Coordinates of C-alpha atoms and ligand atoms in Angstrom, one line a residue:
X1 CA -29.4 0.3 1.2
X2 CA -25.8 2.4 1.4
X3 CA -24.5 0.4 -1.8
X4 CA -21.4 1.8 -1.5
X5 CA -20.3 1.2 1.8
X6 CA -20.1 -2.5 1.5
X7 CA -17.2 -5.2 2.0
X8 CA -16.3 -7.1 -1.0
X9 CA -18.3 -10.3 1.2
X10 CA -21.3 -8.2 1.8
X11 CA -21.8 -6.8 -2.2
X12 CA -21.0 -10.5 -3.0
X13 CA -23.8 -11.8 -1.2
X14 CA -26.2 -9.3 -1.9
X15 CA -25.3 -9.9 -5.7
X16 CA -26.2 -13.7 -5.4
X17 CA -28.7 -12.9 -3.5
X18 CA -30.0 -10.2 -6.1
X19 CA -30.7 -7.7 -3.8
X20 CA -29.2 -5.0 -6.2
X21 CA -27.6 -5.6 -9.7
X22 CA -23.7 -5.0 -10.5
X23 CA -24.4 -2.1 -12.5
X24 CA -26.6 -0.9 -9.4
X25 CA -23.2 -1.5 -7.3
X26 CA -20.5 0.7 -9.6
X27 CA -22.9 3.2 -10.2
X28 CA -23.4 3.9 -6.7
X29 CA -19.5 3.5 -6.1
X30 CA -19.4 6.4 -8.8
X31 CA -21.2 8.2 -7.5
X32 CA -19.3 9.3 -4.1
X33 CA -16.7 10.1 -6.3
X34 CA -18.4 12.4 -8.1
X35 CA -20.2 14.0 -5.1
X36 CA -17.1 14.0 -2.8
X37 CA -13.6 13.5 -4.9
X38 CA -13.6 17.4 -5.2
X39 CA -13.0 17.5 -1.9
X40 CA -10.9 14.7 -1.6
X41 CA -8.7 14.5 -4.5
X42 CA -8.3 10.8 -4.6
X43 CA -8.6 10.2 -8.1
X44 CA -6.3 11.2 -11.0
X45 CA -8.8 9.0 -13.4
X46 CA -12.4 8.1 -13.3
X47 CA -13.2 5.2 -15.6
X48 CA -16.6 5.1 -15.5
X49 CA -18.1 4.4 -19.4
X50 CA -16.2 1.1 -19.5
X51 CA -17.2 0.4 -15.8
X52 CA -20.5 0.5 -16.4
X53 CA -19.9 -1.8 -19.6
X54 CA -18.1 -3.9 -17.5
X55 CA -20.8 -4.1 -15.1
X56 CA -23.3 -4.8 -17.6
X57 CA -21.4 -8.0 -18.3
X58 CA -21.0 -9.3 -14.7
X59 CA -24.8 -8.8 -14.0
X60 CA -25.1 -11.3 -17.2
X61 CA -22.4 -13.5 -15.6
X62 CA -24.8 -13.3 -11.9
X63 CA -27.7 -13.8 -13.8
X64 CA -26.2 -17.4 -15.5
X65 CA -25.2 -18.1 -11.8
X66 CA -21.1 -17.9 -13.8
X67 CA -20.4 -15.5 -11.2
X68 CA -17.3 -15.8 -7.9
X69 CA -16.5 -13.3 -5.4
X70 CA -15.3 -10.5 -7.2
X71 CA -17.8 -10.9 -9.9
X72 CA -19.3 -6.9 -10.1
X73 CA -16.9 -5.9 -7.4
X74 CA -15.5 -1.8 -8.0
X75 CA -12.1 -0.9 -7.4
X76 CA -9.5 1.3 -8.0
X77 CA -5.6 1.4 -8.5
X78 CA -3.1 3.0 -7.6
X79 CA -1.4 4.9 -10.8
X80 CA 2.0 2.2 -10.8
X81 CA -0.3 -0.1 -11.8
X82 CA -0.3 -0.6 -16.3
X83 CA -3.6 -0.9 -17.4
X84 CA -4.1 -1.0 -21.1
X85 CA -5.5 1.8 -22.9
X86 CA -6.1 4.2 -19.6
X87 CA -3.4 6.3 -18.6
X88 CA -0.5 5.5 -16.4
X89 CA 1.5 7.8 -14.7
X90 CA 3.0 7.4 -11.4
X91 CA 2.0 10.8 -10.0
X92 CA 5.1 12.2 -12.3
X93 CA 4.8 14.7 -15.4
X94 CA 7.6 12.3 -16.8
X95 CA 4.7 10.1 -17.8
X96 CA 2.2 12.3 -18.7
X97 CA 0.2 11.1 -22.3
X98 CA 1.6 7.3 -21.0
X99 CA -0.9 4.8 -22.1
X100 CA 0.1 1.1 -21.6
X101 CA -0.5 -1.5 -24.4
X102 CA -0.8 -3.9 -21.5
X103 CA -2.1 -5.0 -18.3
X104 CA -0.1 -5.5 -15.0
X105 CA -0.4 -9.3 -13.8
X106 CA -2.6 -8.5 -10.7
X107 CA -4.4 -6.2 -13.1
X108 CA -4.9 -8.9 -15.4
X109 CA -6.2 -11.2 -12.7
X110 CA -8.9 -9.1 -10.7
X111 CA -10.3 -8.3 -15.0
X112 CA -10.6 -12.3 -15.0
X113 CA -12.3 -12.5 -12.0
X114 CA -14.5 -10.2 -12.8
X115 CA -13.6 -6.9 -10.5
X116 CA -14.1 -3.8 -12.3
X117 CA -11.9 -1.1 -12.1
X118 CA -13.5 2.1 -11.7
X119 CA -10.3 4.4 -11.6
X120 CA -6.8 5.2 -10.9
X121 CA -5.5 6.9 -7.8
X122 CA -3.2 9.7 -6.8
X123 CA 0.2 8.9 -5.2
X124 CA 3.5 10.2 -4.5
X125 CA 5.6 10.0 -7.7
X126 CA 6.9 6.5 -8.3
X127 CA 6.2 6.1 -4.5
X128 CA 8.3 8.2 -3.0
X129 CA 6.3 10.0 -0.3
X130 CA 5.1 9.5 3.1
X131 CA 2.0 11.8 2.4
X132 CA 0.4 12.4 -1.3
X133 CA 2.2 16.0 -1.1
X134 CA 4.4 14.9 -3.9
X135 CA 2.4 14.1 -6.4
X136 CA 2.6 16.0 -9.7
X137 CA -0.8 16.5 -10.0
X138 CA -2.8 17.5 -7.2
X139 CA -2.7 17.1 -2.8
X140 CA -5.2 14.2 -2.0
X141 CA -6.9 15.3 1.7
X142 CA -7.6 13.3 4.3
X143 CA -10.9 12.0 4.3
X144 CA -11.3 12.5 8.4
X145 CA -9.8 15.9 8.1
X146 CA -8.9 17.7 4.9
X147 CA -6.3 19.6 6.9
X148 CA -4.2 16.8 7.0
X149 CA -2.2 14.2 4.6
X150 CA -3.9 11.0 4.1
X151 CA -0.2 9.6 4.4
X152 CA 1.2 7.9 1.7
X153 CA 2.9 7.1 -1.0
X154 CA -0.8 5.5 -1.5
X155 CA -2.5 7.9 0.2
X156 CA -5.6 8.4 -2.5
X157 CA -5.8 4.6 -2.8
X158 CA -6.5 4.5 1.3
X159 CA -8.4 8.0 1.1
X160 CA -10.7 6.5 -1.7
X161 CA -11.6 3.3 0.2
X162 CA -12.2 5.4 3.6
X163 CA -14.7 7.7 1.7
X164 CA -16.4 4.5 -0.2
X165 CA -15.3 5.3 -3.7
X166 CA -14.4 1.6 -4.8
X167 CA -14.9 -1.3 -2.3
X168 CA -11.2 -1.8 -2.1
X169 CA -8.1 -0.5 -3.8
X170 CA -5.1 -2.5 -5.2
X171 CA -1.3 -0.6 -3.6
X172 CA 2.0 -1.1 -3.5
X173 CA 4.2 -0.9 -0.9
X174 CA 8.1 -0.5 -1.0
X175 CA 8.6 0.7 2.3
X176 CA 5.4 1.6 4.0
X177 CA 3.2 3.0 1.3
X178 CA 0.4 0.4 2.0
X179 CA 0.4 0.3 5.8
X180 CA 1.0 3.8 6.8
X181 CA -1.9 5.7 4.4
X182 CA -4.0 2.7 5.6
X183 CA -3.4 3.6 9.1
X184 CA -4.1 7.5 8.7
X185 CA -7.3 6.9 7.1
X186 CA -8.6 4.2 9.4
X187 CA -8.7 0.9 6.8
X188 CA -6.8 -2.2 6.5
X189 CA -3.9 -2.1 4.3
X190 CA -2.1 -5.2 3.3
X191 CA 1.9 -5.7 2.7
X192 CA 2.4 -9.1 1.7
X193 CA 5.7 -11.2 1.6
X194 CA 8.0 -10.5 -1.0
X195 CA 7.4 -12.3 -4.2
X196 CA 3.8 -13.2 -2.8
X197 CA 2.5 -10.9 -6.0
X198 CA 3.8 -10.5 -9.1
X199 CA 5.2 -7.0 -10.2
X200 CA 4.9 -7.3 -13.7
X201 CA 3.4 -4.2 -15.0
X202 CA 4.0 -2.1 -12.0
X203 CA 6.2 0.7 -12.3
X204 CA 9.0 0.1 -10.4
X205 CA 10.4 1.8 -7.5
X206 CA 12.7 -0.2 -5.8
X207 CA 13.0 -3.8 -7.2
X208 CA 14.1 -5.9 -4.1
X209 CA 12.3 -4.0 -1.8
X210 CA 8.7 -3.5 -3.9
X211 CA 5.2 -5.7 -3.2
X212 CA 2.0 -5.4 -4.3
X213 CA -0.9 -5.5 -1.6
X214 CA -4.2 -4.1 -0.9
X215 CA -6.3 -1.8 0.8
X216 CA -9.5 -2.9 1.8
X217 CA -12.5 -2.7 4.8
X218 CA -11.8 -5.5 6.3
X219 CA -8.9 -8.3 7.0
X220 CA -11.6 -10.4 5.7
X221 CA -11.2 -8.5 2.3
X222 CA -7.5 -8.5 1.9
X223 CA -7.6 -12.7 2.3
X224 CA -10.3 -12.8 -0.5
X225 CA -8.2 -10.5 -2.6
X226 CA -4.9 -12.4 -2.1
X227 CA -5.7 -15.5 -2.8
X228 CA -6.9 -13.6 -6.2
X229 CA -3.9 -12.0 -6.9
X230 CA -0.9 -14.0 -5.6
X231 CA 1.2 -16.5 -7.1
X232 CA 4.3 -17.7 -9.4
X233 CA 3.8 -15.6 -12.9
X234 CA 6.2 -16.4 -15.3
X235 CA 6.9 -13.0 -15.9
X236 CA 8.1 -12.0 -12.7
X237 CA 11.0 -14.3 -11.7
X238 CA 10.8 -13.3 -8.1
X239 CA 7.4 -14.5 -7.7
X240 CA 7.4 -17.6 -5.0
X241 CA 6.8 -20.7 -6.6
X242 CA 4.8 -21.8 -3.6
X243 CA 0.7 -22.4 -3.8
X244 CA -1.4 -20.1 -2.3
X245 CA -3.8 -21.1 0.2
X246 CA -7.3 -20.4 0.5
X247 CA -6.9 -18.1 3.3
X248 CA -10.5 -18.0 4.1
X249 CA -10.5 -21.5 5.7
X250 CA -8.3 -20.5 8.3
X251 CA -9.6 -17.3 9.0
X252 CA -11.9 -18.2 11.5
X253 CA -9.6 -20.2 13.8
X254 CA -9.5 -18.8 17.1
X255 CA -5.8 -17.2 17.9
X256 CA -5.8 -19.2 21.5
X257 CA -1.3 -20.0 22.1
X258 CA -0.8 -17.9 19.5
X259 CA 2.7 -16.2 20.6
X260 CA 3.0 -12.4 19.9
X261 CA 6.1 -10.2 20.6
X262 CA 6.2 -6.8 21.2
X263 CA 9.6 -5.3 20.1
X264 CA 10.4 -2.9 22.3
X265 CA 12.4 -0.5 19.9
X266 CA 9.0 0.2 18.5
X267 CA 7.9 1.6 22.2
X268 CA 9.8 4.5 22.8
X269 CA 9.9 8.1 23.8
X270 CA 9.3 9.5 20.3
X271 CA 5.6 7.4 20.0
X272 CA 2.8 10.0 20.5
X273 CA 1.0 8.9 23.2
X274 CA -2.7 8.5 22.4
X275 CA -1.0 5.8 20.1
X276 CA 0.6 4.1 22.5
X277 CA -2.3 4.0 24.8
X278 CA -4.5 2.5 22.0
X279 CA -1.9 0.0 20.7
X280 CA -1.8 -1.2 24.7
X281 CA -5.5 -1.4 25.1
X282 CA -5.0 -3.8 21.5
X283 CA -2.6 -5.6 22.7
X284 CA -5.0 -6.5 25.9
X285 CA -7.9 -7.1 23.3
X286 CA -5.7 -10.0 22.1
X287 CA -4.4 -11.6 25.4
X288 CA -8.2 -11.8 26.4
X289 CA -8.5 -13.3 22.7
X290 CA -6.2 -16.4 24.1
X291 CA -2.9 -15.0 22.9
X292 CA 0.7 -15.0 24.6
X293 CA 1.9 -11.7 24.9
X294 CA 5.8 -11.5 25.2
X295 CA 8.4 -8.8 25.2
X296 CA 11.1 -9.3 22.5
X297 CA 14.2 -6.8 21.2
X298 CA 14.9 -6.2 17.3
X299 CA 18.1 -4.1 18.1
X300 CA 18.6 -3.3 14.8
X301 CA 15.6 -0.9 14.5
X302 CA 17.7 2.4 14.7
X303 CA 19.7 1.6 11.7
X304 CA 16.7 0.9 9.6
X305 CA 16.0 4.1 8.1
X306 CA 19.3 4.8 6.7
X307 CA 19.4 1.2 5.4
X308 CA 16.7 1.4 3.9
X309 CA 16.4 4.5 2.0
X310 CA 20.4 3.8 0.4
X311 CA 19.1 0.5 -0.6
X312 CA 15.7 1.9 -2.1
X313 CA 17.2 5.2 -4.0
X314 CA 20.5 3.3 -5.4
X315 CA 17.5 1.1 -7.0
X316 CA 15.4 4.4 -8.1
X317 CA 18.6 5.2 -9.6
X318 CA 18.8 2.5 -11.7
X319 CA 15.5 1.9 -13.0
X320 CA 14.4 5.4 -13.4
X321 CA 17.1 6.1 -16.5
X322 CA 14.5 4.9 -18.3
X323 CA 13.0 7.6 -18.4
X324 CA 14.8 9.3 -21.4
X325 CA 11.9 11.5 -23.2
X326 CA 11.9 8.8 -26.1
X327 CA 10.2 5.7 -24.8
X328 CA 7.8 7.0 -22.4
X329 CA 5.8 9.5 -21.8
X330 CA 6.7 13.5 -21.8
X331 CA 9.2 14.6 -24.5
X332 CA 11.1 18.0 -24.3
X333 CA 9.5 19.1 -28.0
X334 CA 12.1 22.0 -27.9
X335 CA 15.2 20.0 -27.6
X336 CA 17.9 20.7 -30.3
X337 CA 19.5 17.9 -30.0
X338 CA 19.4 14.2 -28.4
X339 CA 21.4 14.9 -25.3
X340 CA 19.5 18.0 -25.0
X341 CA 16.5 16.0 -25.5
X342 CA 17.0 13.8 -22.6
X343 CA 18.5 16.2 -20.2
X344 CA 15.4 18.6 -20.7
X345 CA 12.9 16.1 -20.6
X346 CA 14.1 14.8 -17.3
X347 CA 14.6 18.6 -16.1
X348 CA 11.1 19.0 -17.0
X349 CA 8.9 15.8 -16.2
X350 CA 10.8 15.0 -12.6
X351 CA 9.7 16.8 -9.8
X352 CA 12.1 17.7 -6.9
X353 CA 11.9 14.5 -4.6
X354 CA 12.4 12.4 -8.1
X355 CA 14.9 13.9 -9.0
X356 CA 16.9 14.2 -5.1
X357 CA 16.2 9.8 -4.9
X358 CA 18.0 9.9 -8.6
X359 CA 20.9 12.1 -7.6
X360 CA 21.5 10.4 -3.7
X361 CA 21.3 6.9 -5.3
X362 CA 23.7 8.0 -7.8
X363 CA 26.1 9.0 -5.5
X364 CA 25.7 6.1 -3.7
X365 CA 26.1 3.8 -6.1
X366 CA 29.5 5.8 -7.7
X367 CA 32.9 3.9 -7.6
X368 CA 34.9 5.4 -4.6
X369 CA 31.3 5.7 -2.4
X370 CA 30.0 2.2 -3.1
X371 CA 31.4 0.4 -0.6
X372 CA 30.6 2.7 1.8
X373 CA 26.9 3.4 1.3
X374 CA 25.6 0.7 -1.1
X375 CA 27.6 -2.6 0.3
X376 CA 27.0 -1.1 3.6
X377 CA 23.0 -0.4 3.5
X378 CA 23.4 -4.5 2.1
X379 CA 25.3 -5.5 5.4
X380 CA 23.0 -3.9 7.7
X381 CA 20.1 -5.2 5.6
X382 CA 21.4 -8.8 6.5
X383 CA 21.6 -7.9 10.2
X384 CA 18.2 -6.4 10.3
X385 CA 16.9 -9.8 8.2
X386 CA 18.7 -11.5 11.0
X387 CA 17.1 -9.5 14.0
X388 CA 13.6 -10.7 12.7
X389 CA 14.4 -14.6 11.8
X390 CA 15.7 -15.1 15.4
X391 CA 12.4 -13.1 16.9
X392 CA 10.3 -15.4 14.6
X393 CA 12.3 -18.7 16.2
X394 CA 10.6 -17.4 20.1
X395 CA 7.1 -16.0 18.7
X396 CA 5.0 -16.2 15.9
X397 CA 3.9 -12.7 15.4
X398 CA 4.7 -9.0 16.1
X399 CA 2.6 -6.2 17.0
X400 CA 3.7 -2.8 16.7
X401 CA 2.8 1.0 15.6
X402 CA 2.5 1.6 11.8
X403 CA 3.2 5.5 12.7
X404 CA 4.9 7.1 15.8
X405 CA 2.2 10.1 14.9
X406 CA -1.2 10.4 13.8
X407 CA -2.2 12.3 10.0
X408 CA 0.0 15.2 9.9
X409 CA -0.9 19.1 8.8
X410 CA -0.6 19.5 4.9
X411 CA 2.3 21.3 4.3
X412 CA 4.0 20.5 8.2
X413 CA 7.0 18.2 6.9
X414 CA 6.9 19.5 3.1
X415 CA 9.7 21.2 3.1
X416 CA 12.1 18.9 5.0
X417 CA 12.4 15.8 3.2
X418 CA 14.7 14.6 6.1
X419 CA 11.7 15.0 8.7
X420 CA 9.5 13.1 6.0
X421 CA 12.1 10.0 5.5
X422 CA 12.0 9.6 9.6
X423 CA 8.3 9.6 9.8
X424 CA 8.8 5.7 8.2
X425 CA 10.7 4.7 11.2
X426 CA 8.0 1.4 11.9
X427 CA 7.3 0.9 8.4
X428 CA 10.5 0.5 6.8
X429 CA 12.1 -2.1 8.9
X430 CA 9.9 -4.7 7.2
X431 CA 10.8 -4.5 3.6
X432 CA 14.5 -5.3 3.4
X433 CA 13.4 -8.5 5.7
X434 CA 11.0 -9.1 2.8
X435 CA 8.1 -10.7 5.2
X436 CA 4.5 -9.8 5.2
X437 CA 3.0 -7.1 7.7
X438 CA -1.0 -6.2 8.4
X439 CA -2.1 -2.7 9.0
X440 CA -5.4 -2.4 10.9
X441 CA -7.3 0.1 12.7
X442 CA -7.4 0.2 16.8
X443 CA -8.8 3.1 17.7
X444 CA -8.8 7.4 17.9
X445 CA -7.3 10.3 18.6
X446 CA -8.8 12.8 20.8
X447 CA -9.7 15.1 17.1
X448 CA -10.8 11.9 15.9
X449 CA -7.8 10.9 13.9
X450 CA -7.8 7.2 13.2
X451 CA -4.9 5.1 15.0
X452 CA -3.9 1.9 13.6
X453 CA -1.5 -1.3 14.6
X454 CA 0.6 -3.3 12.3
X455 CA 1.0 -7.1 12.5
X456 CA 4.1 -8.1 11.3
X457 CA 4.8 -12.4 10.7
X458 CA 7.7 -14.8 9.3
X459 CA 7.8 -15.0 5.5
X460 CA 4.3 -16.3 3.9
X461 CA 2.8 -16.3 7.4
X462 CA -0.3 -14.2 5.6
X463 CA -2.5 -16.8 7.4
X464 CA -1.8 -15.9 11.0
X465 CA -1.7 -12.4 10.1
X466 CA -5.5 -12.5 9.1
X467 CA -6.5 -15.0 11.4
X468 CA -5.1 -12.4 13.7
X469 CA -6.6 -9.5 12.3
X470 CA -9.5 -11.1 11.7
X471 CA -10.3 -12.4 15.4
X472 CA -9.7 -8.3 16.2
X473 CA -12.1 -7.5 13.8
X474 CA -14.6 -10.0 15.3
X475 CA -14.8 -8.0 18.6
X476 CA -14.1 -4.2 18.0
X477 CA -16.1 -2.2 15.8
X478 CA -13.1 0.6 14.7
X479 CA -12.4 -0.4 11.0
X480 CA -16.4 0.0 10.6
X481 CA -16.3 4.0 11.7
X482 CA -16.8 6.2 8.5
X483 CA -15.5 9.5 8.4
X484 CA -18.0 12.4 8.0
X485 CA -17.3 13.5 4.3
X486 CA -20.3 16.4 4.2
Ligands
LIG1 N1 7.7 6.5 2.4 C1 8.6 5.6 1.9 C2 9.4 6.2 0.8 O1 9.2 7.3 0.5 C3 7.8 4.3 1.4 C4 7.3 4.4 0.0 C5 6.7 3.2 -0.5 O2 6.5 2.2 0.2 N2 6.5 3.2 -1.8 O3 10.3 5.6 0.4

């Protein structure tokens, strides 16, 4: 049996079921990554003594019958995420030697449940990326085709999950760093509704605009893992104080009425075609599923980019002077004096993209320029907010493209960071509205590059999304293709 190709509902039932042992389950998770993460470059840590332990424990827990679904269950995190003990360092040399004294919330909550993390993954720094090629430390590759970017910012969280290292892989996404690495590496990559998921613990990027999510196999998965990790926590005051559902009840509802719009900004000249040829044909896959298929406008789609990005880097600005070369992390040794100290450990530890966010949100943020960038990215965020709460009053969900382009070369948009920012021009649009969206995948290029769809819904309309998702996954088989990692 291919232990480690499994969904978190398949290793759950073969658990109860005793068909192979926890221990059994990590060990075989383990070892893709240490037959195929030199290829890959997914991982910046590999935990495996203590998940081995840990395993030890849950097969004790299985055996006493103690055990729920993520009892034994392997995963890994992407390196925002504080986990006590193990280091933590947001791609970024600035936190080298980092090594929390805590857990993150969601952290917190998979240890109590009984998942067992099995290592940390490679990202662009602090999550600002759109392909992995920022990342201090190393390039993670695609696992489809190691010529091109896994996309990102958590593109070795979706490049571990595609090459079964870990059963799923816990994300965060401030602008599209969840659905558009999930999309390049064919798996299902969840953005939930802001304040869904506590961010205590992560490292932040942009506070208004950052959520937590997953990547997983399945939209099966991402329910089970949600109703795991969401909820109020009294150390995030932007958590919803709303219940959250046992999504799994509703999953199986059929999707017949269900409105969809298709926003026709997202449909234009610029989309690659293959793309738009597959999202059609998925769009047809859910009319014969029993939904209603209308077209709808958000017309303020063009301005989303800009908006976004002055709202996200006058936040980076902000909550990266915290980085001072005292409190965290790497500290200029050298320094003569404590101004020096600072200036050269930030010189040092942030690499160029870091360092551009710092200085553009600076600027942006400077008396004389605020009203002009900052209050104006705030006004425009409104209007987009608007655009989607008026869609949301005709239809109950959106389809669109995660990506106007499949995986890129390595090294194509590298050295224009301009290029890169565009490349979010579906993702972005989503997080100043602060509602939930669904990345999953719908089909392939011609060189076999995966293709992928995002479902976007109102705020805390997570149900519909994975009933959605779901019923797709029910009758097409493209999130079960494995690329060929020999
Ligand atoms: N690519 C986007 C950016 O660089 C999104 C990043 C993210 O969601 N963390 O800002």
């Amino acid at each position: 049996m291919d232990l480690s190709g499994l969904t978190i509902k398949k290793a759950y039932q073969g658990l109860k079921e005793k068909s192979f042992s926890a221990k059994e389950l990590v060990a075989a998770n383990l070892m893709e990554i240490k037959k195929y993460d030199q290829k890959i470059s997914a991982f910046l840590a590999v935990c495996q003594e203590s998940a081995l332990k840990e395993a030890k424990k849950a097969d004790e827990l299985i055996s006493q019958g103690k055990n729920s679904f993520l009892t034994g269950i392997p995963y890994s995190a992407k390196d925002v995420f504080s986990t006590m003990g193990i280091e933590t360092t947001a791609s970024s040399n600035i936190l080298k030697g980092y090594f929390p004294s805590y857990d993150a919330t969601v952290i917190k909550k998979l240890k109590q449940a009984g998942a067992i993390l099995i290592g940390k993954t490679n990202h662009d720094p602090f999550g600002f990326g759109s392909s992995t090629e920022n990342s201090d430390f190393k390039i993670t590759k695609n696992p489809w085709n190691k010529d091109k970017v896994p996309g990102g910012s958590s593109g070795g969280s979706a490049a571990a999950v595609a090459s079964s290292m870990g059963i799923f892989s816990l994300a965060e996404d401030t602008g599209g760093s969840i659905r558009q690495p999930a999309c390049f590496c064919g798996v299902t990559g969840l953005k939930v509704t802001y304040g869904r998921v506590s961010r205590f613990g992560v490292i932040a990027y942009g506070s208004s605009l950052d959520t937590i999510g997953v990547i997983t196999k399945t939209v099966e998965d991402a329910a089970i893992l949600l109703k795991e990790i969401g909820g109020k926590d009294e150390n995030d005051a932007t958590t919803l104080n709303q219940p959250v559902p046992d999504y799994l009840k509703t999953i199986d509802q059929d999707i017949k009425g269900l409105r969809i719009g298709i926003p026709k900004e997202y449909f234009t000249e610029g989309i690659n075609k293959e793309i738009a040829e597959a999202i059609n044909k998925a769009i047809k896959e859910f009319e014969a599923l029993g939904a209603k298929i209308e077209s709808v406008s958000l017309p303020y789609t063009e301005y989303a980019i800009p908006a976004y990005y002055l709202s996200g880097i006058s936040e980076v600005s902000a909550n990266l002077a915290r980085y001072d070369g005292i409190r965290f992390g790497y500290s200029e040794k050298t320094a003569k004096d404590l101004n020096s100290l600072y200036l050269e450990s930030r010189a040092k530890g942030f690499g160029p993209e870091v360092k551009r966010r710092i200085m553009l949100g600076t600027y942006a943020l400077s008396a004389g320029y605020y009203d002009a960038f900052y209050k104006k990215a705030q006004q425009v965020r409104n209007l987009i907010k608007q655009d989607f709460d008026k869609v949301f009053e005709k239809v109950d969900m959106l389809i669109a493209p995660v990506s106007p382009f499949p995986a890129f070369n390595i090294g194509e948009k590298a050295q224009n960071p301009l290029e890169m920012w565009l490349a979010d021009i579906f993702t972005v649009t989503i997080n100043p509205a602060g509602i939930p969206g669904l990345a999953i995948p719908c089909g392939f290029t011609l060189d076999k590059l995966p293709i992928g769809l995002q479902l976007i819904g109102p705020q805390l309309s997570e149900p519909t999304l994975f009933r959605a998702g779901h019923a797709y996954q029910k009758t097409t088989d493209w999130h079960l293709q494995k690329p060929n990692l020999k």
